[in-house]
mmCIF file of C-alpha atoms in Angstrom:
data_model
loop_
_atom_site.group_PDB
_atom_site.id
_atom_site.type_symbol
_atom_site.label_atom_id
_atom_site.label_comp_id
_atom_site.label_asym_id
_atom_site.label_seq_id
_atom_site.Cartn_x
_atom_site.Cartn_y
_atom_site.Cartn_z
ATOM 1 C CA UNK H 1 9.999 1.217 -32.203
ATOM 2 C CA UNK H 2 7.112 3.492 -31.539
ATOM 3 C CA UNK H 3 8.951 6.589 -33.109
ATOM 4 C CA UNK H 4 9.065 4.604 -36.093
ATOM 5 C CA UNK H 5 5.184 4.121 -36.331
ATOM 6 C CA UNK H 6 4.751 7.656 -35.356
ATOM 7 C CA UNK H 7 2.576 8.519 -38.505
ATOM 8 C CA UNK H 8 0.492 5.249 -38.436
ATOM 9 C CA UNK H 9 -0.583 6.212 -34.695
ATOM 10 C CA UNK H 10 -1.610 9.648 -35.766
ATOM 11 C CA UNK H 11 -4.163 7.852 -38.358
ATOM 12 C CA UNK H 12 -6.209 7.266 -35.301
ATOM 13 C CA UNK H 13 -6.567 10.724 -33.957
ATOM 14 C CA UNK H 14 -7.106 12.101 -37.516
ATOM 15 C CA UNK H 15 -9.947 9.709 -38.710
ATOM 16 C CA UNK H 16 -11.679 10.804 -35.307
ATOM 17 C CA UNK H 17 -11.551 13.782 -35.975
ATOM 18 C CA UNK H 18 -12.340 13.916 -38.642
ATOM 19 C CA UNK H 19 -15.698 11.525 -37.736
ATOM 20 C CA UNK H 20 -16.428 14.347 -35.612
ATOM 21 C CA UNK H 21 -16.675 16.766 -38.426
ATOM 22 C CA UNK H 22 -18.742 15.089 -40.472
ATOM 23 C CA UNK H 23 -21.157 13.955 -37.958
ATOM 24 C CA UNK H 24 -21.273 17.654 -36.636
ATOM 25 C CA UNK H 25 -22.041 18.732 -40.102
ATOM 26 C CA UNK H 26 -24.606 16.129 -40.434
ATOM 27 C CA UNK H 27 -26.270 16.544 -37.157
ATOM 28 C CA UNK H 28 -25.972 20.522 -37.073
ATOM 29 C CA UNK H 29 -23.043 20.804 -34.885
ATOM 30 C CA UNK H 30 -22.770 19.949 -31.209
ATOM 31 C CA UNK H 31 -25.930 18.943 -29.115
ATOM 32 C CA UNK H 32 -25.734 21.531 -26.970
ATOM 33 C CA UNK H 33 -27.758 21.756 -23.785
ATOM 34 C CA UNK H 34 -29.524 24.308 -21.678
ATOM 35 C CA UNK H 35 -26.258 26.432 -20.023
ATOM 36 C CA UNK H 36 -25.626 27.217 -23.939
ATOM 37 C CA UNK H 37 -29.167 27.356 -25.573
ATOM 38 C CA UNK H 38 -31.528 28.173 -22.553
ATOM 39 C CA UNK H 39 -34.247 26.485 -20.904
ATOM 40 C CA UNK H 40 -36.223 25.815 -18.215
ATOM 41 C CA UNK H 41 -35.881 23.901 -14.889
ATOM 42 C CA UNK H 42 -38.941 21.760 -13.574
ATOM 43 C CA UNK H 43 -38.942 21.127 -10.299
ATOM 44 C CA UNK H 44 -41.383 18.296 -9.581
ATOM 45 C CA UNK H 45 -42.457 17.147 -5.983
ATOM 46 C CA UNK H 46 -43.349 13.663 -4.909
ATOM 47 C CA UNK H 47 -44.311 14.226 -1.328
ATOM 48 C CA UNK H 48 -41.459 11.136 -0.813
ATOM 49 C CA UNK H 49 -39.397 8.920 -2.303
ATOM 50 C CA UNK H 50 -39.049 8.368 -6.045
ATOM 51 C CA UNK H 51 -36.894 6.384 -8.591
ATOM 52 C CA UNK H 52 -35.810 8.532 -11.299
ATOM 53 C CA UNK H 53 -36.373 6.104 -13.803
ATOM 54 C CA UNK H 54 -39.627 6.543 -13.660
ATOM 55 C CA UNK H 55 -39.531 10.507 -14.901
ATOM 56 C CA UNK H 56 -36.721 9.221 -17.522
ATOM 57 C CA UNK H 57 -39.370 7.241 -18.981
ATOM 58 C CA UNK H 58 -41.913 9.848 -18.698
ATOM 59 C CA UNK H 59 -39.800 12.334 -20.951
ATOM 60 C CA UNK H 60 -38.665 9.689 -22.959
ATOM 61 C CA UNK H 61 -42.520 9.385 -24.105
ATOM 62 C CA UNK H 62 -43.049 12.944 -24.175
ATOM 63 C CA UNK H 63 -39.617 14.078 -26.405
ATOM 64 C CA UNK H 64 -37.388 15.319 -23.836
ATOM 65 C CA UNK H 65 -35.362 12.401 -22.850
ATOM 66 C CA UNK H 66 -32.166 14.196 -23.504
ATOM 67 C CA UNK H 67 -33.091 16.595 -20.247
ATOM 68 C CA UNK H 68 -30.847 15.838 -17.151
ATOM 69 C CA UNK H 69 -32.660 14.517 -13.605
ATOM 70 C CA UNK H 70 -31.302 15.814 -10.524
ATOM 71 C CA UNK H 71 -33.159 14.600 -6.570
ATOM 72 C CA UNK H 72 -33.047 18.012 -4.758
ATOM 73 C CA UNK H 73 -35.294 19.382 -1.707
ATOM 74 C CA UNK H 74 -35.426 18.544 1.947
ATOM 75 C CA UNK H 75 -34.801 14.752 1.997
ATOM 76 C CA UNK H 76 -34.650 14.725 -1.840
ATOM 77 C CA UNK H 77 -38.437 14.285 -2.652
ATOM 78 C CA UNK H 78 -37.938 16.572 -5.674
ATOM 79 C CA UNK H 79 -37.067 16.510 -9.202
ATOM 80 C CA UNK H 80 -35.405 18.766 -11.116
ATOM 81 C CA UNK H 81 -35.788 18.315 -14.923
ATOM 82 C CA UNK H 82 -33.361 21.193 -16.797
ATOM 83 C CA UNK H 83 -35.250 21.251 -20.262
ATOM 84 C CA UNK H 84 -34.698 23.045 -23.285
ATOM 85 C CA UNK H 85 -36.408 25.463 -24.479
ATOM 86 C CA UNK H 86 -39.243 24.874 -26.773
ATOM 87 C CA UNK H 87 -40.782 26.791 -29.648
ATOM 88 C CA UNK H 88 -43.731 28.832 -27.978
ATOM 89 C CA UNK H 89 -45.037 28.800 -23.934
ATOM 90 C CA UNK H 90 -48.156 26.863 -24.556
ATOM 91 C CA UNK H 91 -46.009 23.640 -26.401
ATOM 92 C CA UNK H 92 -43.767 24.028 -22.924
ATOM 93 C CA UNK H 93 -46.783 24.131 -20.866
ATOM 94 C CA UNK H 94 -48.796 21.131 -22.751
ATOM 95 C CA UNK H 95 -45.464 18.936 -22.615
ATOM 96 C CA UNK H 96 -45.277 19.671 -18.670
ATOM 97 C CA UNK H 97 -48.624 18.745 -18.146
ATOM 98 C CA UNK H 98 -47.479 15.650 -20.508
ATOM 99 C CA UNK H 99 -44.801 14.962 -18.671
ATOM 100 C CA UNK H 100 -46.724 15.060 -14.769
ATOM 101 C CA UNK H 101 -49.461 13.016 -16.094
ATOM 102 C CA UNK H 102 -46.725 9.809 -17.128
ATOM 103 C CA UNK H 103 -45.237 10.588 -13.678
ATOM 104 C CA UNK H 104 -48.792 10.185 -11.289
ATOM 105 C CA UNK H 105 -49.264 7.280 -13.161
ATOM 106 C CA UNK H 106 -46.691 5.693 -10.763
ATOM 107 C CA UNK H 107 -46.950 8.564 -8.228
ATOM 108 C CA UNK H 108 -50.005 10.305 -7.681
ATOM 109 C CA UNK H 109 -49.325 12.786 -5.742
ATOM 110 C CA UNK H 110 -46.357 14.414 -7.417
ATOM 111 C CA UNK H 111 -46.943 17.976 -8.650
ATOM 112 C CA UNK H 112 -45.100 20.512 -10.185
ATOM 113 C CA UNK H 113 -43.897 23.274 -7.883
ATOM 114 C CA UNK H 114 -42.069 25.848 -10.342
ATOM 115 C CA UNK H 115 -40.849 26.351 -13.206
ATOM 116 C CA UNK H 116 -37.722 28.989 -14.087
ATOM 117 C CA UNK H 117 -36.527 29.930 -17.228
ATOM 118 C CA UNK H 118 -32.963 29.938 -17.728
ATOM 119 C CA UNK H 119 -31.114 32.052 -20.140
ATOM 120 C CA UNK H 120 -27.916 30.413 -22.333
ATOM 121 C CA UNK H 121 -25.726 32.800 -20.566
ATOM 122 C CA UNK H 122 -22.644 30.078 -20.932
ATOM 123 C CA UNK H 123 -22.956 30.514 -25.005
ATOM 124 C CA UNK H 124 -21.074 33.893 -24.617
ATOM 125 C CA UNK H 125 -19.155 35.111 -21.808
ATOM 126 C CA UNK H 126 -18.333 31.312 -20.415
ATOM 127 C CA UNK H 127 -16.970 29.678 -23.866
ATOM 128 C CA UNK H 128 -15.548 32.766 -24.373
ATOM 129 C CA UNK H 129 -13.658 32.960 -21.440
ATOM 130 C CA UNK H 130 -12.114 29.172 -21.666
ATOM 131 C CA UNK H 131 -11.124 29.436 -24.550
ATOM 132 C CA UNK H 132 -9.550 32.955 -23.542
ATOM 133 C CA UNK H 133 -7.984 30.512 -20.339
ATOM 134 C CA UNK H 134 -6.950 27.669 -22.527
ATOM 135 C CA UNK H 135 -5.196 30.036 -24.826
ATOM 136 C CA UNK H 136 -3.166 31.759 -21.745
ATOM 137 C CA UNK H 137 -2.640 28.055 -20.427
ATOM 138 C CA UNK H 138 -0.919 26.862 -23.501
ATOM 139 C CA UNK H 139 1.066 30.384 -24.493
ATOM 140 C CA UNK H 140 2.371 29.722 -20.249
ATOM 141 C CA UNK H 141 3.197 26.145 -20.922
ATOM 142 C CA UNK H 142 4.548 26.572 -24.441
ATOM 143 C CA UNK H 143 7.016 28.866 -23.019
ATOM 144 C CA UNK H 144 7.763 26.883 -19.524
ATOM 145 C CA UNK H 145 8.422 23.884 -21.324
ATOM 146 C CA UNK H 146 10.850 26.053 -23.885
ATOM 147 C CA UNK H 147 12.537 27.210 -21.027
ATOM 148 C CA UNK H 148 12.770 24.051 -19.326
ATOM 149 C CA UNK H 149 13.335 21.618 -21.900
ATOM 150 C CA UNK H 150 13.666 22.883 -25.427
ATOM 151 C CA UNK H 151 11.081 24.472 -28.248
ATOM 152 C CA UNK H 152 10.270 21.948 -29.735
ATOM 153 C CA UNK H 153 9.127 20.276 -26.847
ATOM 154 C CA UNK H 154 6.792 23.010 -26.040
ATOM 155 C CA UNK H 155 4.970 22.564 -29.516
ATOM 156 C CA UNK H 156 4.793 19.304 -29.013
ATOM 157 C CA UNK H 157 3.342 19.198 -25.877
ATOM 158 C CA UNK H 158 1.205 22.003 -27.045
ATOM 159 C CA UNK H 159 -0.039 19.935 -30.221
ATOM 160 C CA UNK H 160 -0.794 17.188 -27.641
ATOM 161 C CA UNK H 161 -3.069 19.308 -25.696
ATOM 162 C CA UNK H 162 -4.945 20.216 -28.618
ATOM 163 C CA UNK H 163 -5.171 16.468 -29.723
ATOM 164 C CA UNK H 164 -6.927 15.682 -26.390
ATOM 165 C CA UNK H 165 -9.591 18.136 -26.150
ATOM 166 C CA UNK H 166 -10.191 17.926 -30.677
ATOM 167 C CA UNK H 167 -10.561 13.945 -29.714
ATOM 168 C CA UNK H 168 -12.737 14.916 -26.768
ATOM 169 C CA UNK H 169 -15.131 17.155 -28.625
ATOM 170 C CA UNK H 170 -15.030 14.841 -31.966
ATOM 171 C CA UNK H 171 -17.089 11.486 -29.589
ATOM 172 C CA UNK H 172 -19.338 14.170 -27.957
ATOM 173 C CA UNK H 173 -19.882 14.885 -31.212
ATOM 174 C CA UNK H 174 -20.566 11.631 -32.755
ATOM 175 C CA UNK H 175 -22.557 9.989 -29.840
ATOM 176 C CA UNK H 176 -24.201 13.580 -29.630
ATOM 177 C CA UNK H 177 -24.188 13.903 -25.956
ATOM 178 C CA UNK H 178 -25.909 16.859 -24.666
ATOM 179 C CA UNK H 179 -22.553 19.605 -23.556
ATOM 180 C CA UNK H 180 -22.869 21.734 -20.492
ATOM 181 C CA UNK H 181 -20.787 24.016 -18.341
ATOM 182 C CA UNK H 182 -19.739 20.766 -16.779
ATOM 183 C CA UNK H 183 -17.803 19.916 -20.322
ATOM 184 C CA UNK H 184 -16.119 23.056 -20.311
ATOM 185 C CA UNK H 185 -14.487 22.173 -16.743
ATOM 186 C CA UNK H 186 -13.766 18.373 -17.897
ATOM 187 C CA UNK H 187 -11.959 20.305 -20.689
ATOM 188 C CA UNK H 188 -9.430 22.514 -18.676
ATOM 189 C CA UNK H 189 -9.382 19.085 -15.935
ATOM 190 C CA UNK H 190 -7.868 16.794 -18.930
ATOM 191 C CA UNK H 191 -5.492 19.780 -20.541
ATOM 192 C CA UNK H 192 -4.176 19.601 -16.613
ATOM 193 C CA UNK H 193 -3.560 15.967 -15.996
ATOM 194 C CA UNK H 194 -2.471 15.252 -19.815
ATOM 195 C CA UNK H 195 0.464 18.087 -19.854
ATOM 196 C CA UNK H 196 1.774 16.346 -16.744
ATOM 197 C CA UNK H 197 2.257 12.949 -18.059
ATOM 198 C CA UNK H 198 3.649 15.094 -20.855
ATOM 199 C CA UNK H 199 6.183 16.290 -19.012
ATOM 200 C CA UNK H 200 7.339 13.221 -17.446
ATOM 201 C CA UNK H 201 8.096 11.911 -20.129
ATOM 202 C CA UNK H 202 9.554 14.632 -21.684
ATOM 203 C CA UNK H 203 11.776 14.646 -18.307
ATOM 204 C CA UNK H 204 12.805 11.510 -19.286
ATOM 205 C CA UNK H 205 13.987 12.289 -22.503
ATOM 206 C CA UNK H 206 16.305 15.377 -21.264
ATOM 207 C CA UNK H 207 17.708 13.040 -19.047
ATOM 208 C CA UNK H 208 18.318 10.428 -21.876
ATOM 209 C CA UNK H 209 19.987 13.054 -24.064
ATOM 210 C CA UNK H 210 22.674 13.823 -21.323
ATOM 211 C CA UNK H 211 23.382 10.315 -21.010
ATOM 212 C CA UNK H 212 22.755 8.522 -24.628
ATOM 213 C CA UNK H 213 23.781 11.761 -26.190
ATOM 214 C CA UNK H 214 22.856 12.323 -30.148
ATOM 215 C CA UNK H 215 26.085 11.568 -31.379
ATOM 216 C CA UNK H 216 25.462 7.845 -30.662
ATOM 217 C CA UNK H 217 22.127 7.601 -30.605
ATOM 218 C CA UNK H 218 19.406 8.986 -32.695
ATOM 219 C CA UNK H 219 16.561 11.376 -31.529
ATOM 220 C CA UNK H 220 14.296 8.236 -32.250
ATOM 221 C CA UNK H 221 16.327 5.831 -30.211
ATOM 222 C CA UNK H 222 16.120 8.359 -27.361
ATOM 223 C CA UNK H 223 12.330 9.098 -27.699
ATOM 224 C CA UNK H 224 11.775 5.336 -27.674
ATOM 225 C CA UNK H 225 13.866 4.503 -24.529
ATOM 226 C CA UNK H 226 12.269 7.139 -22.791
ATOM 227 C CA UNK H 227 8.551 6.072 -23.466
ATOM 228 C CA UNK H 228 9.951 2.684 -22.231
ATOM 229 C CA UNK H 229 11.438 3.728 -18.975
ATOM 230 C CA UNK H 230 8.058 6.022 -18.056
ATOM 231 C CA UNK H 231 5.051 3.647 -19.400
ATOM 232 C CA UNK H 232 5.194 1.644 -16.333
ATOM 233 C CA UNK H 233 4.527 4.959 -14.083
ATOM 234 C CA UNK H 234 1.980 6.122 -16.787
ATOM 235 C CA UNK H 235 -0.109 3.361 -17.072
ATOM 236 C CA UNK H 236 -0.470 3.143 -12.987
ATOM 237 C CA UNK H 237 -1.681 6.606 -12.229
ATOM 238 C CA UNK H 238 -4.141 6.393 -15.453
ATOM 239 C CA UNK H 239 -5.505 3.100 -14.470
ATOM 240 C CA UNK H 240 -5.744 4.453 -10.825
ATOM 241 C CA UNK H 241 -7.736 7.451 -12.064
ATOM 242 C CA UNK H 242 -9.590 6.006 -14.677
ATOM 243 C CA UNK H 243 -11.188 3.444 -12.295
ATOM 244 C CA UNK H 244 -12.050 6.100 -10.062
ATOM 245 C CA UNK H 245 -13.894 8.328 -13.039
ATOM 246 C CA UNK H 246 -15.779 4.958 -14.485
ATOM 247 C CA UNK H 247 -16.972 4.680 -10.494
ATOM 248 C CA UNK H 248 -18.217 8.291 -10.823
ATOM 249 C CA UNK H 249 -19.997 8.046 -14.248
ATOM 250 C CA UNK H 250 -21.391 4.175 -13.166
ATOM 251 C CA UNK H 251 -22.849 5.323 -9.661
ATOM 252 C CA UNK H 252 -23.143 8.978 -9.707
ATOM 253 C CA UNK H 253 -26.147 11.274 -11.010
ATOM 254 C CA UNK H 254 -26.585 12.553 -14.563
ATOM 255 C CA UNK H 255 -25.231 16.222 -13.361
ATOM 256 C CA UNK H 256 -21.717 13.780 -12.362
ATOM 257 C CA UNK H 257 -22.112 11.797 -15.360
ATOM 258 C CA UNK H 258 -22.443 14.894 -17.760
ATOM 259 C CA UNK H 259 -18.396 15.518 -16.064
ATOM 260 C CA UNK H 260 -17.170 12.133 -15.920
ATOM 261 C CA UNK H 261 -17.758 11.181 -19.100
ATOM 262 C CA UNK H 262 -15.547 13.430 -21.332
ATOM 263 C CA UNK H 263 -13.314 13.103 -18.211
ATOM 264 C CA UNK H 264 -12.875 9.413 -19.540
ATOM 265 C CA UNK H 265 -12.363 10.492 -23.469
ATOM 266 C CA UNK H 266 -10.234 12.653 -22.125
ATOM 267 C CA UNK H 267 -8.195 10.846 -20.106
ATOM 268 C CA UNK H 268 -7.850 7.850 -22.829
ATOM 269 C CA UNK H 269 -6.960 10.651 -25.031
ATOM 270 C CA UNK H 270 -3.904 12.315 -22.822
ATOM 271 C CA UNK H 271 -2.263 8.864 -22.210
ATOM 272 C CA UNK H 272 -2.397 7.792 -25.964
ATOM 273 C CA UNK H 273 -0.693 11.317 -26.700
ATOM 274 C CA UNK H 274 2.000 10.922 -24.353
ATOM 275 C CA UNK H 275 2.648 7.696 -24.846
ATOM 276 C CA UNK H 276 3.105 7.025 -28.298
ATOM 277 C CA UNK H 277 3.012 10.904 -29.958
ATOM 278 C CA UNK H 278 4.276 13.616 -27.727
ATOM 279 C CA UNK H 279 7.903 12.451 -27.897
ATOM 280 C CA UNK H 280 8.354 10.890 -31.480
ATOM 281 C CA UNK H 281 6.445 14.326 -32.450
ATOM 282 C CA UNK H 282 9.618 16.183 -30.602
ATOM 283 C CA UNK H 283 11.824 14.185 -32.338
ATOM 284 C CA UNK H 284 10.635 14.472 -35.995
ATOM 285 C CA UNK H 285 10.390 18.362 -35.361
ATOM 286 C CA UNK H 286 14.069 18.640 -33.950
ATOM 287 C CA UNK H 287 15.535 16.014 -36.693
ATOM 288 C CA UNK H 288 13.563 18.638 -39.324
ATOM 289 C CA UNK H 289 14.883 21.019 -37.703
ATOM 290 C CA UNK H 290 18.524 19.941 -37.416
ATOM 291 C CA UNK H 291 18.659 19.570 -40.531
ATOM 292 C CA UNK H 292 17.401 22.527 -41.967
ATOM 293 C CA UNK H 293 19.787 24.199 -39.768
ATOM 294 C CA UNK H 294 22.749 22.190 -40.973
ATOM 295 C CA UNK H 295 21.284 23.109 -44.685
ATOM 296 C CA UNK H 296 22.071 26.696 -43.898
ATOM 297 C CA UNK H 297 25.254 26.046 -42.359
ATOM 298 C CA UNK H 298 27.000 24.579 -45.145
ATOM 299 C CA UNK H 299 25.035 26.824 -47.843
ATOM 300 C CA UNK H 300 26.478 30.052 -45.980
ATOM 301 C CA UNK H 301 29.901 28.087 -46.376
ATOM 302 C CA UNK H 302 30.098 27.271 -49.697
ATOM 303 C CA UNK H 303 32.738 29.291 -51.269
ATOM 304 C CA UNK H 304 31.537 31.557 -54.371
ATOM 305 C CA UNK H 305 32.914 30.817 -57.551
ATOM 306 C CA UNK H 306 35.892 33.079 -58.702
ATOM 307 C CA UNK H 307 34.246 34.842 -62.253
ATOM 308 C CA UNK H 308 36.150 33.948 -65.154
ATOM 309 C CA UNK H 309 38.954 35.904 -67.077
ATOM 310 C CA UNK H 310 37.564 37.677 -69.948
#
């Protein structure tokens, strides 16, 4: 019974987490990258083809291998290297000339064409409005799923959704993979697909409690059988989607790979939460509940003691 494991499979999400505190703390938070801190974009032409693992290897040597390569230009003979900012203009200007001098090793003609400073504009008015949009999602959702289903499904399935994205900011965390604007949209992508495996299940279960009814069957029981009857349809659209994101983050550019990525935390994430937490976690909080609510009842009944004859 997976209801009956239900607080051995939370031990998983919690010691991630909480991996992804300390290794925050220890590193200085998230590694954030240019959309957040600020930077500067090199754009570097090779008058022709190039393999990009030559300039990887050329900021590798020269400090900067955490910067992101994208081809760009007219028959993509250009590079363009999205750096962080550095502590004074001449250090920027000495690594750049660092940088081009590894590259005409291999290429001799390539050159640098411009450079553009870019501002962390995303540290402010960007977080600030996801987590403004997140915050609206789940207060929407919280009270959909109330209306459709019951309560205590809606903080369940709103618990879940902050499972997924803690879990997915805990490994970007520990591996310390640079975050861009692109994590912020993997974010609000996951919350998306995980709430609708979410519901399904939780569909499941309302159907489950017409037919198995409490009275016979415990909340557990019903949880369990419902997780049964929908892991078959879970696991296929996952697998389906998670092949397609490992494609993506195997064969596509860094810019892709800085999106596919958490997309695959994410998704890992959203099935293990609606698999084996969303609906034991709905069926601990309406058992509490029940019978807290039964406490009540019979504590309003109790008759008062008659006081006794003097």
């Amino acid at each position: 019974m997976i209801t009956k494991h239900f607080k051995k499979f939370l031990i998983i999400p919690i010691i991630i987490i909480v991996l992804g505190i300390i290794f925050g703390v220890i590193n200085g938070g998230l590694n954030l990258g240019i959309d957040f801190t600020g930077g500067s974009i090199v754009s570097v032409d090779f008058k022709g083809d190039f393999d990009t693992d030559v300039v990887q290897k050329a900021l590798d040597n020269n400090g900067m291998g955490d910067s992101p390569i994208v081809k760009a230009g007219e028959g993509y003979t250009q590079a363009e290297i999205r750096m962080r900012t550095l502590d004074t203009d001449e250090l920027q200007s000495t690594t750049n000339d660092a940088i081009l001098s590894d590259i005409r090793q291999t290429y001799p003609d390539a050159e640098i064409v411009s450079v553009d400073k870019v501002g962390g504009v995303a540290s402010a008015e960007l977080v600030r409005n996801a987590f403004l949009a997140v915050a609206i999602a789940c207060g929407l959702m919280l009270i959909y799923i109330w209306i459709r289903f019951q309560l205590y499904n809606g903080i369940s399935a709103v618990i879940m959704l902050i499972h997924d994205v803690g879990i997915m900011i805990a490994i970007m965390c520990i591996l310390q993979i640079q975050i861009n604007s692109a994590f912020i949209a993997a974010c609000l992508t996951i919350i998306g697909y995980s709430i609708n495996n979410t519901i399904v299940v939780f569909d499941r279960v309302r159907d489950n409690l017409k037919v198995m009814g409490t009275k016979r069957f415990t909340r557990a029981e019903i949880a369990d059988t419902s997780i049964k009857e929908t892991l078959t349809r879970t696991i296929n659209t996952s697998v389906t989607t998670l092949i397609m994101i490992v494609c993506l983050y195997i064969f596509g550019v860094p810019t892709i790979k800085e999106f596919s990525f958490p997309i695959i935390v994410g998704l890992l994430a959203g099935v293990y939460s609606s698999v084996v937490l969303a609906a034991p976690m709905w069926a601990v909080l309406a058992d509490h509940f029940d019978k807290k609510k039964k406490q009540g009842v019979k504590a309003k009944a109790k008759p008062k003691k008659k006081a006794a004859k003097a």
